[in-house]
Each structure stands twice: as structure tokens, then as C-alpha cells.
Amino acid sequence: ANEMFKIIGVEGQDASNPIQTISSGGTKNTALYFELIPGTQASDYAAAGEQIYFRALMDFTDNNYDFVPGYASIASISDGTYNGVPAGKILLKPTTLKDNGSVAYNPISVAAIQFARLHLARVIPPSNQSEIDGDGPPLLDILTALAGAFTSFGELIKGPNRPLWDAGVGVRLVTHKSWFRLKNPNKRKLGGGCRVKEIRMYDAWDAMTGTSTESYYGQQYSYNLKDGTSSGVASYEPQIGGDENVWRQPIANNIKYLLAPDSRNYQETPFGEQFFPGPRVGYSRVTIKDLPREGVIRTATGKVVHEFYTAKDFPTITKRTIHNLERGKMKLFLLFFSMSVDEMSASQGFVVENNDMHGKPKSQEVYAVGQSEPITKVEYFYQSEPIYTNGGAAKHLISEVKSIKKDGSISQSVVGRTYEAFADFRKSTSNMESGSINLNLNYTMPFILLPMVLGSGSFERTAFRSATFTKIIERKGILKSTVATDLGSVVETNNLAYDAETGSVLLTQTTTDFNDQVFNFTYPAHWYYDGMGQAYLNVGSFINMTNFSNGTAITNQASRFAQGDEISLLTSGGSTSAWIIETTANTVTALFKDGTPVDGTFNRVKIVRSGRRNLQNTPIGTVALRSNPLNGLTGNIFDKVLQAGAVEYSDEWRTFCECFLDSTNANFTTNPYVLGLRGNWRPKASYVHLAGRTKAFQNNNSNIREDGVFTSYTPFYKLTGGLWNIDKTNWTYTSSVVEFSPFGQALETIDALDRYSSSMFGYNQSLPIAVAANSRYRQIGFDGFEDYNYINCSDNHFKIAADAIIVENESHTGRRSVQVSAGSPVVFSNVFAETCEDVGCGVTVNETFTVSICDKRCLGEGGFQNHTVYTISTTGATQPIQFDYTIISGDESVLEFEIVEDSIGNPSLVITSHSQIPVNIIVTITDGNGCVQTTEINF
């Protein structure tokens, strides 16, 4: 951090006079004194050879003051004393007053003289030419003019700066109102907002007892580095009044003139400052301790140290190309014509690269009291590469990662990087054309006229073209690995692969205490469920469509729609909202809000809300294994699987019917997306994989390092031909949601043993009021008489009646009760709607059992034994029909499974047992409508 420090005096000048000369005939370059912070020395602020910024208030002439900014190099810096006060002494490297003059003058004085020539013409002393008024004697005017001429000739020799310096312009500095920009020696600078110093919690024990004293508990926060200096880092400094901003450095722009003094100018970096991050202070190290207690010297946790990455570790990066200048000149001089063309082109590119690392966690350490080594530690490492700046080593984010596409292919992708580009093209042209005609008529005797016509012309063209290109890059930090240390145990987790579409982590690798690698792979929702994918694929699209007939429109752009899209049907008279409920290869079907099919001709259709709900990062399956799953992802081959789970989602739900039975209701509708029957993606069932696990023994002990791997594994979500499918073989669900409310609460669930659990909600569907196990939603009811102020038909699942008298003067556990008077009974009758009952699948399972003489595969060598065959078929099922089985007990290896089709293609599952060993199986049949039936078989 840099800071502006006052110039308090000039060497050899009277301290009582605030206006002091910094350059004179006696000493053309005088040393300057600046204030020191107590306890520091001059070498803490700067070093010889460094370039520093100054902002000096200069006294030009006759009380004309102005601030002069500029840059100068330090010739020497040392400790000194000014007016009896310790001060830093700086001698600036001298410079010249004219282009080839002696290097002797104070650079602040030279900058002030040029500043006056460019901006303060009023302070430049008048020349003798202005004294010629023409009213005096002619001889005096001539002598005055000659004196002025000699003065001008003198300027040609001395240059324009030396006469001003001789006249005292720009040589007097106002102390205490002039500054140098130097380093802050204490590495502390005020800035930013408030920060937490201490948090206290009082128990108010004195107020409760009246005799005891209160106690307080809490924590203290420290923001210092280990050496005691502040850990604060500013992402940038305020642009307004940014003289202290160390980013601002000069780029010289000296302009050479022929027979005239050069112009010494500069521009300040950084270019593109408006694209820099806002000024924000973050702390790289925060220490949290419990509040000290008298007499307590040992606690479980001495302190917790949090470290964060800041803009010092990952700074803003700026680059620029070398400016490209091209200039073309052409001059032509003929007898009667001249031409001059002067054209220049200039181009340059600029880059500003920001990141989001300022404030991201770097590590967390927990220390015991009096210990220098942490008990536990967690470190976070991001993908980066080292770069080097003037401030030392820093880092640059890397955005290239290994990514997995939806079709299972693996490639390198760029994630977390955003580009913006701005181009500016300018052209300025000046053309000047001139011409003249001279007509001459000569007369000679005798009466002869000789006309003569002469002409001349000229053309002059001056053109300038410029092109600048500015690129703004925003990079997001990508977590590479996390290292956790606990009492010497080190566990490292690395992020190996990312989703190519969303950038979320799909594959991680954990190195255990055994130095073994465990991989965890996640399936993202958008791979299988298109409705949970990215809305950007079609939201905001306009499609030219003309005619809907009974809800259906034929279009070659049907692929741009998704089920659940909310669309706006545009006509010359306005727009109407509708919902897409079905799409095919060349048709779409839409309903209005009330559920009636769309009919009519429309100019255009706009998708205002996509049916894809932006749930792409929702995990639908996980696999933990000992080998890298990327090797067999496309082939659905996973080796050394430790654990696996899957979740099935759906957007087709039943909802309780109290609100939607009355067709006379103004809000009545049959549109499933308005009712909440569709379009809301929720977990339907959770599954776990059933398989045996390996058991190995070493020295009669379990091998905990290697045991527990699945003996076989079949993925729940399988990749076939680039598309994902569900295969429930050897998977069983643990729980499934049967019914949701339109507000998203799960009302009824079922577990793997067909046991139901239900919840009832009230208070405007915001709080559960009844929960029942082993009961369906239509079998429970509760009324506490407390939420009758809420008018929501969804709360009416079980309420006494509208004519019941609810009072507050008597109650039991709540605030209200129902009043039942003698002779006036309260009668309550509630019939749950039949439409809420299960409709059923209409699928019948048929079983056929046969016993046959076994073949040579039978057990036993000398005799024949029977083998058993079960044939399972269905009636009323819709193709395709899928058979899945789960082994409850017994040895699967003695069974054979075969799918057999009849003459019309209906499949049957044939299970054959070649052993008398008991085997218990549950077979699940799923048809094309999603109807599920199960049957249990015992061999």
C-alpha cells in the first residue's frame, strides 16, 4: 500500500516560511524533507532508484498557486532532521531545462515550468514586445522592438524554460500542502468498511436471579499476519482521488520538435481502469479466539486461524500490444500543380483480466492452547500457474479442465471463463483543394489581340485512422484439491472431471490414510431428464407458426420446443399465454390456462419460460469405487465398486383433489401445468444396489483395506448409443413419494415393504399439523381449530365444518376450541373424493409352475433329480414390458433366466432352478405406461 506523505520543508530554507525555493542559481536541485511516522526510518518508505509520484502546490507569480503532478526518480533517501523533528530526506534525480541542456535542475521545478507554459499563460512574465504601444516617440518604439528581438534570439539559445526559471516561475513550493507517494512503512492503511472485533453474548443471570452476577461468552477476531502487520488487501483503490493508487504509473510520451523545445508528457496506467474490480478490502488471515477468562489458561481450542486468497495472490492482469503506426506521405510539385498527401493509421489492443479469488478460503487451522502446530488443518488449492509482477510472485487462474459430455465422451474444455470485447474505430479526414485562373490580353499594332490564359491548382489531404480493441476476461477459480490433516492423518481430495455443460464437479478422487485412491462419480440430472436441463436452450426463442387446430400445430421447428414450455401466442391484436403439453418430431400440442386446446392462427410464438427447469446440477446417481470410472463410462463397465445409489425423478404427480373438483369455480382448470400435476421435478424413488461383497482373509483376519467390494455391478443409468436409459436390474428402492401437494410438500410416501407414511399440512400449507406412520393420506385427518383464519382450499382436507362455532375463551393446548352446546350437537362428515383413489395399472401377473426330470446338470452323480421352472407372464400390460428381479435369499448361481416371446410378441420371464437349495426372489414387472407389479417366488 502506498500513501501520500507531506513535504514539510526544503533543505537550507527557513522553516517559518511555508513557501520555499526548491531550485535556484545557488542550488538548482535542492533536497526535500517529508514527514516520518514515529518509529520508522526513511528506508522503509522508498529506495534510491525508485520512481515516485509527487503532487506539489507551486507558487508561480503574485499569489498564483496551482497543483503540479508528476513523477521523478530518487537519487538518494536518508534519515534527517528538519526544524528539530525527525524527517526523511529525499534528493531527486536532476533533469534538464532544455533538450540538450545540463542535467542539474529539480524535476518538480521543470514539471511546474512546463505546466505553466501549457496551462497557465496568465502567469508567464510579459515580453518587451508587449510594451510597444505606438504612442511614444518613434525612436523609443524602435529601440524597444530591437530589445524584444534580442530577447527572442536569446530564447532560441536558452530555450523557453530557462527565461521562466530565471524569472522565478515554478521554483517555489508550498510546504505541508505538497506530497510524495511513498510506501506505508507500517503496512497499515485505513480503508474499507467495518469489521468484527469482538462478539459477546450475555446470559443475563443477574436479571433472572437478582443475586448472581452476569457472565458473558464470545470470541475475539484478529486480522494480522504472523509478524503483526495487517493482513488486509484491497482489491483496488477508489478511482476518485486515486493519487495513492500504486497501479498508477507513468508512460512517457515525449514529442520531438524541430527548432523548438520538446514537449515532455506522460499518460498514467492502468488503461481500462473502468473495468477493474471495485475497491474492497479483504483479509488474508483472520484469527478467532475465545474471550479471555480470568484464571483460565487452558481450553479445548486455543484459536482457529482462517486464511483467504486475496488480490495479492491473484491480481488483476493487464496487457497491451505494441502500438502499430503506419504513415504514408506523398508530395508532388509541378509547374502549375502541387499535391500533398499525409495519412496515418494507428492500432493497439488491450486486455484486462479479473478473477473472483479475492476472499475465497485458502486454509483453516485449529490450534490447542500454547501449541504451535495445528490439531487439524484443511487447505484449498485452485488450478493456477505462477506469474511474476513487480510485487513478487503471484498466480494466474487456469480454466482448462477435463470434462465429460452428455454422450459420455471425454475432452478438454474451458470452464469458468467469460469474455467481453469492445472495439473502437475512428477516422478523421481533411481535404483542401484550391485553384486559380489568370487571364491576360495583349494588344499590339496593328490591332492584334493576343489573349493568354494561365492556371494553377493544388490538393492537400490529411487523414488519421485509429483502431483499438479491448478484451475483458473474467475467470472463476476452479478448486483443484482439498487436503485435510487431522493429528497426522492426511486425506487429499482431487477434482478430476467436470460437466462439460455446467462446469460442476462429476468425478473426485480421495487419497485415504492407506494411500489408496477412492473415486466418487456423480450423474447430473440433465443427462437423462431433459426437463431438468438448461433453460437457455430455448427460452426467449421466436418461432414462426401459423395455425393451431384442436391444440395441435404442424411445424418443422418442433424440436425447439420442450414439454412444459410457457409460450406467448402473438397476434396483431396482442398476445395470449399457453402451455406446451406434448411434442413430436413435427407437431406440438398446447393448452390454454383453463385447459382448453389452443385454436387459431397466430403470427409468431415466443417461449417465455422454458419447460427445462434449470435443475441440471441435481445429482441423480452416485458411485464410489476403487478404480477410475472414466475408463468404462461409455461401456457401462465399473470395477471395484464400493457403494452406489440412484434417485429416480418425475414431473408427473397426483395431487390431492379438494381444490379442483368444482368446475363452477373461477379458478377451475384441467391444465396439468397450472394444477402442478406436471412441470415440477421431484424425487420419485431412491434406489440402492443389491449385490454380494468380497470377503478376503489374511492371517485369519478380515482385510479391511480390500474387503467390501461389490461382486457384481450393473449401473442404474446406462449409456447406450449416446443416450441414457434406466436399468433397474439388481436395484431396489428404499422409499418413494406417492403424492405431493401443489406447494411441493410430500404428502404420502411408501417404503420398500409397501408401508405408507403421510403428512398433513395447514396454516395456508406452510406447517405440518399431522404426521402418521403406516397410513395413507386419505386415511388420516386432524383439526386443531387453530388455522381457520387462513382461507385456502388446500387446507380443507379435514376440517369440522364452516358452521361450527370456534371460540377463544376456552381452549386446551392451543388458543381455540370448537363450542358444543347442549342440544346443539356438531355433526361432522367427510368423504374423501374417489378421484383421489388409486386407479390401478390394470396389469395382471400370471405364474405357471412345472417340475421336470433334470438333465446332466442336476446335483448328484448317480441319480436323477427334479428341476423347477417358473414362467411369469402378464395380461393387460402395455409394451415395452420390463422384468427385473431381486434375490432376497439363496444362491443366484443355481438359477437360469430367459425371456421368451409368444406368437404376438408378448414377453414372459422363465426362471429355472437346477438345485434343491432354497432361493427366494422378488420379480418386478414394469410396462410402457409405468405401471408396476411385483410377485414373490420361492424355489
CSV table of C-alpha atoms in Angstrom, one decimal, residues 89-462:
chain,number,residue,atom,x,y,z
A,89,LYS,CA,15.3,13.4,3.3
A,90,ILE,CA,14.9,12.8,-0.4
A,91,LEU,CA,17.1,14.1,-3.2
A,92,LEU,CA,15.5,13.7,-6.6
A,93,LYS,CA,17.5,12.9,-9.7
A,94,PRO,CA,18.0,16.2,-11.6
A,95,THR,CA,16.9,16.8,-15.1
A,96,THR,CA,17.3,19.4,-17.8
A,97,LEU,CA,15.5,22.6,-18.6
A,98,LYS,CA,16.1,22.3,-22.4
A,99,ASP,CA,16.5,19.3,-24.6
A,100,ASN,CA,20.3,19.2,-24.6
A,101,GLY,CA,21.0,21.2,-21.5
A,102,SER,CA,22.8,20.3,-18.4
A,103,VAL,CA,21.3,17.8,-16.0
A,104,ALA,CA,21.1,19.9,-12.9
A,105,TYR,CA,17.5,21.1,-12.2
A,106,ASN,CA,14.9,19.9,-9.7
A,107,PRO,CA,12.4,17.7,-11.7
A,108,ILE,CA,9.5,19.3,-9.7
A,109,SER,CA,10.5,22.8,-10.9
A,110,VAL,CA,10.9,21.6,-14.5
A,111,ALA,CA,7.4,20.0,-14.4
A,112,ALA,CA,6.0,23.2,-12.9
A,113,ILE,CA,7.5,25.3,-15.7
A,114,GLN,CA,6.1,23.1,-18.4
A,115,PHE,CA,2.8,23.1,-16.6
A,116,ALA,CA,2.7,26.9,-16.7
A,117,ARG,CA,3.6,27.0,-20.4
A,118,LEU,CA,0.8,24.6,-21.2
A,119,HIS,CA,-2.0,25.6,-18.8
A,120,LEU,CA,-1.2,28.9,-17.1
A,121,ALA,CA,-0.4,31.5,-19.7
A,122,ARG,CA,-1.5,34.2,-17.3
A,123,VAL,CA,1.5,33.6,-15.0
A,124,ILE,CA,4.2,33.8,-17.7
A,125,PRO,CA,6.0,37.1,-17.5
A,126,PRO,CA,5.3,39.6,-20.4
A,127,SER,CA,8.0,40.1,-23.0
A,128,ASN,CA,9.3,43.5,-24.1
A,129,GLN,CA,7.2,43.3,-27.3
A,130,SER,CA,4.0,43.9,-25.3
A,131,GLU,CA,5.5,47.3,-24.2
A,132,ILE,CA,5.4,48.8,-27.8
A,133,ASP,CA,2.2,50.8,-27.8
A,134,GLY,CA,2.9,53.1,-30.8
A,135,ASP,CA,2.0,56.2,-28.7
A,136,GLY,CA,5.6,57.1,-27.7
A,137,PRO,CA,8.4,58.6,-29.7
A,138,PRO,CA,9.2,56.6,-32.8
A,139,LEU,CA,12.8,56.2,-31.8
A,140,LEU,CA,11.8,54.6,-28.4
A,141,ASP,CA,9.5,52.2,-30.1
A,142,ILE,CA,12.3,51.1,-32.4
A,143,LEU,CA,14.7,50.6,-29.5
A,144,THR,CA,12.1,48.6,-27.6
A,145,ALA,CA,11.4,46.4,-30.6
A,146,LEU,CA,15.2,45.8,-31.0
A,147,ALA,CA,15.4,44.8,-27.3
A,148,GLY,CA,12.5,42.4,-27.7
A,149,ALA,CA,14.2,40.9,-30.8
A,150,PHE,CA,17.4,40.3,-28.9
A,151,THR,CA,15.3,38.7,-26.1
A,152,SER,CA,13.7,36.3,-28.6
A,153,PHE,CA,17.1,35.5,-30.1
A,154,GLY,CA,18.2,34.7,-26.5
A,155,GLU,CA,15.3,32.3,-26.1
A,156,LEU,CA,16.5,30.5,-29.2
A,157,ILE,CA,19.7,29.8,-27.4
A,158,LYS,CA,18.5,29.3,-23.9
A,159,GLY,CA,15.1,27.7,-24.7
A,160,PRO,CA,11.7,28.9,-23.4
A,161,ASN,CA,12.1,27.2,-20.0
A,162,ARG,CA,15.3,29.0,-18.8
A,163,PRO,CA,13.9,32.5,-19.0
A,164,LEU,CA,10.9,31.4,-17.0
A,165,TRP,CA,13.2,29.8,-14.4
A,166,ASP,CA,15.3,33.0,-14.3
A,167,ALA,CA,12.0,34.9,-13.7
A,168,GLY,CA,11.2,32.6,-10.7
A,169,VAL,CA,8.3,30.7,-12.4
A,170,GLY,CA,7.9,27.2,-10.9
A,171,VAL,CA,10.7,27.3,-8.4
A,172,ARG,CA,8.7,27.9,-5.1
A,173,LEU,CA,6.9,25.1,-3.4
A,174,VAL,CA,4.3,25.4,-0.6
A,175,THR,CA,5.2,23.0,2.2
A,176,HIS,CA,2.6,21.0,4.1
A,177,LYS,CA,0.4,21.2,1.0
A,178,SER,CA,2.6,19.2,-1.2
A,179,TRP,CA,3.1,15.4,-1.1
A,180,PHE,CA,5.1,12.4,-2.2
A,181,ARG,CA,3.5,9.0,-2.8
A,182,LEU,CA,5.6,6.5,-0.7
A,183,LYS,CA,5.2,3.1,0.8
A,184,ASN,CA,3.4,2.8,4.1
A,185,PRO,CA,6.1,1.5,6.5
A,186,ASN,CA,3.7,0.0,9.0
A,187,LYS,CA,1.8,-1.9,6.2
A,188,ARG,CA,-1.4,-0.5,7.6
A,189,LYS,CA,-3.8,1.8,5.7
A,190,LEU,CA,-7.3,2.9,6.5
A,191,GLY,CA,-9.9,1.8,4.1
A,192,GLY,CA,-12.9,-0.4,3.5
A,193,GLY,CA,-15.9,-0.7,5.9
A,194,CYS,CA,-16.4,-2.1,9.4
A,195,ARG,CA,-15.0,-5.4,10.6
A,196,VAL,CA,-15.9,-7.5,13.6
A,197,LYS,CA,-13.6,-7.0,16.5
A,198,GLU,CA,-15.5,-9.0,19.2
A,199,ILE,CA,-18.7,-10.8,19.7
A,200,ARG,CA,-20.2,-11.1,23.2
A,201,MET,CA,-23.2,-13.0,24.4
A,202,TYR,CA,-24.5,-12.2,27.9
A,203,ASP,CA,-26.5,-14.7,29.9
A,204,ALA,CA,-28.4,-12.0,32.0
A,205,TRP,CA,-28.1,-14.3,35.1
A,206,ASP,CA,-28.2,-11.2,37.3
A,207,ALA,CA,-31.6,-10.2,36.0
A,208,MET,CA,-33.0,-13.7,36.4
A,209,THR,CA,-31.8,-14.3,39.9
A,210,GLY,CA,-31.3,-10.9,41.4
A,211,THR,CA,-28.3,-12.1,43.3
A,212,SER,CA,-25.7,-13.6,40.9
A,213,THR,CA,-23.6,-11.7,38.5
A,214,GLU,CA,-23.9,-12.0,34.8
A,215,SER,CA,-21.4,-13.8,32.6
A,216,TYR,CA,-20.5,-13.2,29.0
A,217,TYR,CA,-19.2,-15.5,26.4
A,218,GLY,CA,-17.9,-14.9,22.9
A,219,GLN,CA,-14.9,-14.6,20.6
A,220,GLN,CA,-12.3,-12.1,19.6
A,221,TYR,CA,-11.2,-11.5,16.0
A,222,SER,CA,-7.7,-10.5,14.9
A,223,TYR,CA,-6.8,-9.6,11.3
A,224,ASN,CA,-3.0,-9.6,11.5
A,225,LEU,CA,-0.3,-11.7,9.9
A,226,LYS,CA,2.2,-13.7,12.0
A,227,ASP,CA,4.6,-10.7,12.1
A,228,GLY,CA,1.8,-8.5,13.5
A,229,THR,CA,1.2,-6.5,10.3
A,230,SER,CA,-2.2,-6.1,8.9
A,231,SER,CA,-3.4,-8.9,6.5
A,232,GLY,CA,-5.8,-6.5,4.7
A,233,VAL,CA,-5.6,-6.4,0.9
A,234,ALA,CA,-7.5,-4.0,-1.3
A,235,SER,CA,-8.9,-5.4,-4.5
A,236,TYR,CA,-8.4,-1.9,-5.9
A,237,GLU,CA,-8.5,1.7,-4.6
A,238,PRO,CA,-11.2,4.3,-5.3
A,239,GLN,CA,-10.8,5.8,-8.7
A,240,ILE,CA,-11.8,9.2,-7.5
A,241,GLY,CA,-8.9,10.9,-5.7
A,242,GLY,CA,-6.7,7.9,-6.6
A,243,ASP,CA,-3.3,9.7,-6.1
A,244,GLU,CA,-2.3,7.0,-3.6
A,245,ASN,CA,-3.1,4.2,-6.1
A,246,VAL,CA,0.2,2.3,-6.8
A,247,TRP,CA,-1.3,1.0,-10.0
A,248,ARG,CA,-1.0,4.4,-11.5
A,249,GLN,CA,2.4,4.6,-13.2
A,250,PRO,CA,3.6,6.9,-16.0
A,251,ILE,CA,4.2,6.1,-19.6
A,252,ALA,CA,6.4,8.8,-21.2
A,253,ASN,CA,5.1,10.5,-24.3
A,254,ASN,CA,7.8,12.9,-25.3
A,255,ILE,CA,7.2,14.8,-28.5
A,256,LYS,CA,10.2,15.9,-30.5
A,257,TYR,CA,10.0,19.2,-32.3
A,258,LEU,CA,12.4,20.7,-34.9
A,259,LEU,CA,13.8,24.1,-33.9
A,260,ALA,CA,11.6,24.0,-30.9
A,261,PRO,CA,11.7,22.6,-27.3
A,262,ASP,CA,10.4,19.1,-26.9
A,263,SER,CA,7.2,18.5,-25.0
A,264,ARG,CA,7.5,16.2,-22.1
A,265,ASN,CA,4.2,14.5,-21.3
A,266,TYR,CA,3.1,11.2,-19.8
A,267,GLN,CA,0.0,9.0,-19.6
A,268,GLU,CA,-1.0,7.0,-16.5
A,269,THR,CA,-1.7,3.4,-16.4
A,270,PRO,CA,-3.7,1.2,-16.0
A,271,PHE,CA,-5.5,1.5,-19.2
A,272,GLY,CA,-9.1,0.3,-19.0
A,273,GLU,CA,-9.4,1.2,-15.3
A,274,GLN,CA,-13.2,1.3,-15.5
A,275,PHE,CA,-13.1,-2.5,-15.9
A,276,PHE,CA,-11.1,-3.1,-12.7
A,277,PRO,CA,-12.8,-4.6,-9.7
A,278,GLY,CA,-14.5,-2.3,-7.2
A,279,PRO,CA,-12.5,-1.2,-4.2
A,280,ARG,CA,-13.0,-3.8,-1.5
A,281,VAL,CA,-10.8,-4.7,1.5
A,282,GLY,CA,-10.3,-8.4,2.3
A,283,TYR,CA,-8.2,-10.1,4.9
A,284,SER,CA,-5.8,-12.9,4.1
A,285,ARG,CA,-5.6,-14.1,7.7
A,286,VAL,CA,-8.3,-14.0,10.4
A,287,THR,CA,-7.6,-15.4,13.9
A,288,ILE,CA,-10.6,-16.3,16.2
A,289,LYS,CA,-10.1,-16.8,19.9
A,290,ASP,CA,-12.4,-17.3,22.8
A,291,LEU,CA,-12.7,-14.3,25.1
A,292,PRO,CA,-10.1,-14.5,27.8
A,293,ARG,CA,-11.3,-15.5,31.3
A,294,GLU,CA,-9.6,-14.7,34.5
A,295,GLY,CA,-7.9,-17.8,35.9
A,296,VAL,CA,-8.5,-19.9,32.7
A,297,ILE,CA,-5.3,-20.7,31.0
A,298,ARG,CA,-6.2,-23.8,29.1
A,299,THR,CA,-9.2,-24.5,26.9
A,300,ALA,CA,-10.0,-27.2,24.3
A,301,THR,CA,-9.5,-24.9,21.4
A,302,GLY,CA,-6.9,-22.2,21.7
A,303,LYS,CA,-7.6,-20.5,18.4
A,304,VAL,CA,-8.9,-21.0,14.9
A,305,VAL,CA,-6.9,-19.4,12.0
A,306,HIS,CA,-8.7,-18.8,8.7
A,307,GLU,CA,-6.6,-17.9,5.7
A,308,PHE,CA,-8.1,-16.5,2.4
A,309,TYR,CA,-6.8,-15.8,-1.0
A,310,THR,CA,-6.7,-12.1,-2.0
A,311,ALA,CA,-5.9,-9.9,-4.9
A,312,LYS,CA,-2.3,-10.1,-3.8
A,313,ASP,CA,-2.3,-13.8,-4.6
A,314,PHE,CA,-4.4,-13.4,-7.8
A,315,PRO,CA,-4.1,-9.9,-9.0
A,316,THR,CA,-5.9,-8.2,-11.9
A,317,ILE,CA,-3.8,-8.7,-15.0
A,318,THR,CA,-3.4,-6.1,-17.7
A,319,LYS,CA,-1.7,-6.4,-21.1
A,320,ARG,CA,-1.4,-4.3,-24.2
A,321,THR,CA,0.1,-4.8,-27.6
A,322,ILE,CA,2.8,-2.7,-29.0
A,323,HIS,CA,1.0,0.1,-30.9
A,324,ASN,CA,1.2,-0.2,-34.6
A,325,LEU,CA,1.8,3.0,-36.5
A,326,GLU,CA,1.8,3.3,-40.3
A,327,ARG,CA,2.3,6.6,-42.1
A,328,GLY,CA,2.2,7.4,-45.7
A,329,LYS,CA,3.3,10.7,-47.3
A,330,MET,CA,3.3,11.8,-50.9
A,331,LYS,CA,4.2,15.2,-52.3
A,332,LEU,CA,4.1,16.4,-55.9
A,333,PHE,CA,5.3,19.8,-57.2
A,334,LEU,CA,4.7,20.7,-60.9
A,335,LEU,CA,4.8,23.9,-62.8
A,336,PHE,CA,1.1,24.6,-62.4
A,337,PHE,CA,0.0,21.9,-59.9
A,338,SER,CA,1.1,20.7,-56.5
A,339,MET,CA,-0.2,17.8,-54.3
A,340,SER,CA,0.4,16.8,-50.7
A,341,VAL,CA,-1.0,13.7,-49.0
A,342,ASP,CA,-0.2,12.8,-45.4
A,343,GLU,CA,-2.1,9.7,-43.9
A,344,MET,CA,-1.5,7.9,-40.6
A,345,SER,CA,-3.0,4.7,-39.2
A,346,ALA,CA,-2.7,3.5,-35.6
A,347,SER,CA,-3.9,0.4,-33.9
A,348,GLN,CA,-3.5,-1.2,-30.4
A,349,GLY,CA,-5.1,-3.9,-28.3
A,350,PHE,CA,-5.7,-4.0,-24.6
A,351,VAL,CA,-6.6,-6.8,-22.1
A,352,VAL,CA,-8.0,-6.6,-18.6
A,353,GLU,CA,-8.3,-9.9,-16.8
A,354,ASN,CA,-10.2,-10.1,-13.5
A,355,ASN,CA,-10.9,-13.1,-11.2
A,356,ASP,CA,-13.1,-14.0,-8.2
A,357,MET,CA,-10.4,-15.2,-5.9
A,358,HIS,CA,-10.5,-12.2,-3.6
A,359,GLY,CA,-11.9,-13.6,-0.3
A,360,LYS,CA,-12.0,-17.3,-1.2
A,361,PRO,CA,-10.9,-19.7,1.6
A,362,LYS,CA,-7.3,-20.8,1.5
A,363,SER,CA,-7.0,-22.8,4.7
A,364,GLN,CA,-8.4,-23.4,8.2
A,365,GLU,CA,-6.3,-24.4,11.1
A,366,VAL,CA,-7.3,-25.3,14.7
A,367,TYR,CA,-4.7,-24.9,17.4
A,368,ALA,CA,-4.7,-26.0,21.0
A,369,VAL,CA,-3.7,-23.6,23.7
A,370,GLY,CA,0.0,-23.0,23.7
A,371,GLN,CA,0.7,-25.2,20.6
A,372,SER,CA,2.5,-24.0,17.5
A,373,GLU,CA,1.3,-26.9,15.3
A,374,PRO,CA,-2.4,-27.2,14.4
A,375,ILE,CA,-4.6,-30.1,15.6
A,376,THR,CA,-6.5,-30.1,12.3
A,377,LYS,CA,-6.0,-28.3,9.1
A,378,VAL,CA,-7.8,-28.0,5.8
A,379,GLU,CA,-6.2,-26.5,2.7
A,380,TYR,CA,-7.8,-25.5,-0.6
A,381,PHE,CA,-5.8,-25.4,-3.8
A,382,TYR,CA,-7.1,-23.9,-7.1
A,383,GLN,CA,-6.0,-24.6,-10.6
A,384,SER,CA,-3.3,-21.9,-11.2
A,385,GLU,CA,0.1,-21.2,-12.6
A,386,PRO,CA,2.7,-18.8,-11.2
A,387,ILE,CA,3.3,-15.3,-12.7
A,388,TYR,CA,5.6,-12.6,-11.6
A,389,THR,CA,4.8,-9.0,-11.1
A,390,ASN,CA,6.6,-6.1,-9.6
A,391,GLY,CA,5.2,-7.0,-6.2
A,392,GLY,CA,6.6,-10.5,-6.3
A,393,ALA,CA,5.3,-13.9,-7.1
A,394,ALA,CA,1.6,-14.1,-7.9
A,395,LYS,CA,-0.7,-16.6,-9.5
A,396,HIS,CA,-2.9,-16.8,-12.6
A,397,LEU,CA,-6.0,-19.0,-12.8
A,398,ILE,CA,-6.2,-21.9,-15.3
A,399,SER,CA,-9.6,-22.6,-16.8
A,400,GLU,CA,-8.8,-25.7,-18.8
A,401,VAL,CA,-10.2,-28.9,-17.3
A,402,LYS,CA,-11.1,-32.5,-18.2
A,403,SER,CA,-14.8,-32.6,-19.0
A,404,ILE,CA,-17.5,-35.2,-19.7
A,405,LYS,CA,-20.1,-34.5,-22.3
A,406,LYS,CA,-23.7,-35.8,-22.2
A,407,ASP,CA,-22.8,-38.7,-24.6
A,408,GLY,CA,-20.1,-39.9,-22.3
A,409,SER,CA,-17.2,-38.6,-24.4
A,410,ILE,CA,-14.2,-37.0,-22.6
A,411,SER,CA,-12.3,-33.9,-23.7
A,412,GLN,CA,-10.5,-30.8,-22.5
A,413,SER,CA,-12.9,-27.8,-22.0
A,414,VAL,CA,-12.7,-24.3,-20.8
A,415,VAL,CA,-15.0,-23.5,-17.9
A,416,GLY,CA,-15.4,-20.5,-15.6
A,417,ARG,CA,-14.1,-18.0,-18.2
A,418,THR,CA,-16.2,-15.1,-19.7
A,419,TYR,CA,-15.1,-12.8,-22.5
A,420,GLU,CA,-16.3,-9.3,-23.4
A,421,ALA,CA,-14.8,-7.3,-26.2
A,422,PHE,CA,-15.1,-3.7,-27.2
A,423,ALA,CA,-13.8,-2.2,-30.5
A,424,ASP,CA,-13.4,1.5,-31.3
A,425,PHE,CA,-12.7,2.7,-34.8
A,426,ARG,CA,-12.2,6.3,-35.7
A,427,LYS,CA,-11.4,8.3,-38.8
A,428,SER,CA,-10.6,11.9,-39.4
A,429,THR,CA,-10.0,13.3,-42.9
A,430,SER,CA,-9.3,16.8,-44.1
A,431,ASN,CA,-9.2,17.6,-47.9
A,432,MET,CA,-8.3,21.0,-49.3
A,433,GLU,CA,-8.5,21.9,-53.0
A,434,SER,CA,-7.6,25.2,-54.5
A,435,GLY,CA,-7.2,26.6,-57.9
A,436,SER,CA,-6.7,29.9,-59.8
A,437,ILE,CA,-7.0,31.2,-63.4
A,438,ASN,CA,-5.1,34.2,-64.7
A,439,LEU,CA,-6.4,35.9,-67.8
A,440,ASN,CA,-4.2,38.3,-69.8
A,441,LEU,CA,-5.0,40.1,-73.0
A,442,ASN,CA,-2.1,41.7,-75.0
A,443,TYR,CA,-2.7,44.4,-77.7
A,444,THR,CA,-0.2,45.1,-80.4
A,445,MET,CA,-0.3,47.2,-83.5
A,446,PRO,CA,-1.9,47.0,-85.8
A,447,PHE,CA,-5.0,46.0,-83.9
A,448,ILE,CA,-3.8,42.5,-82.9
A,449,LEU,CA,-5.2,40.9,-79.7
A,450,LEU,CA,-3.2,38.2,-78.1
A,451,PRO,CA,-5.2,36.5,-75.2
A,452,MET,CA,-3.3,34.4,-72.6
A,453,VAL,CA,-4.9,32.1,-70.1
A,454,LEU,CA,-2.8,30.7,-67.2
A,455,GLY,CA,-3.9,28.5,-64.3
A,456,SER,CA,-2.6,26.7,-61.2
A,457,GLY,CA,-4.1,24.2,-58.7
A,458,SER,CA,-3.2,22.4,-55.5
A,459,PHE,CA,-4.6,19.5,-53.5
A,460,GLU,CA,-3.8,18.7,-49.8
A,461,ARG,CA,-5.2,15.7,-47.9
A,462,THR,CA,-4.6,14.8,-44.2
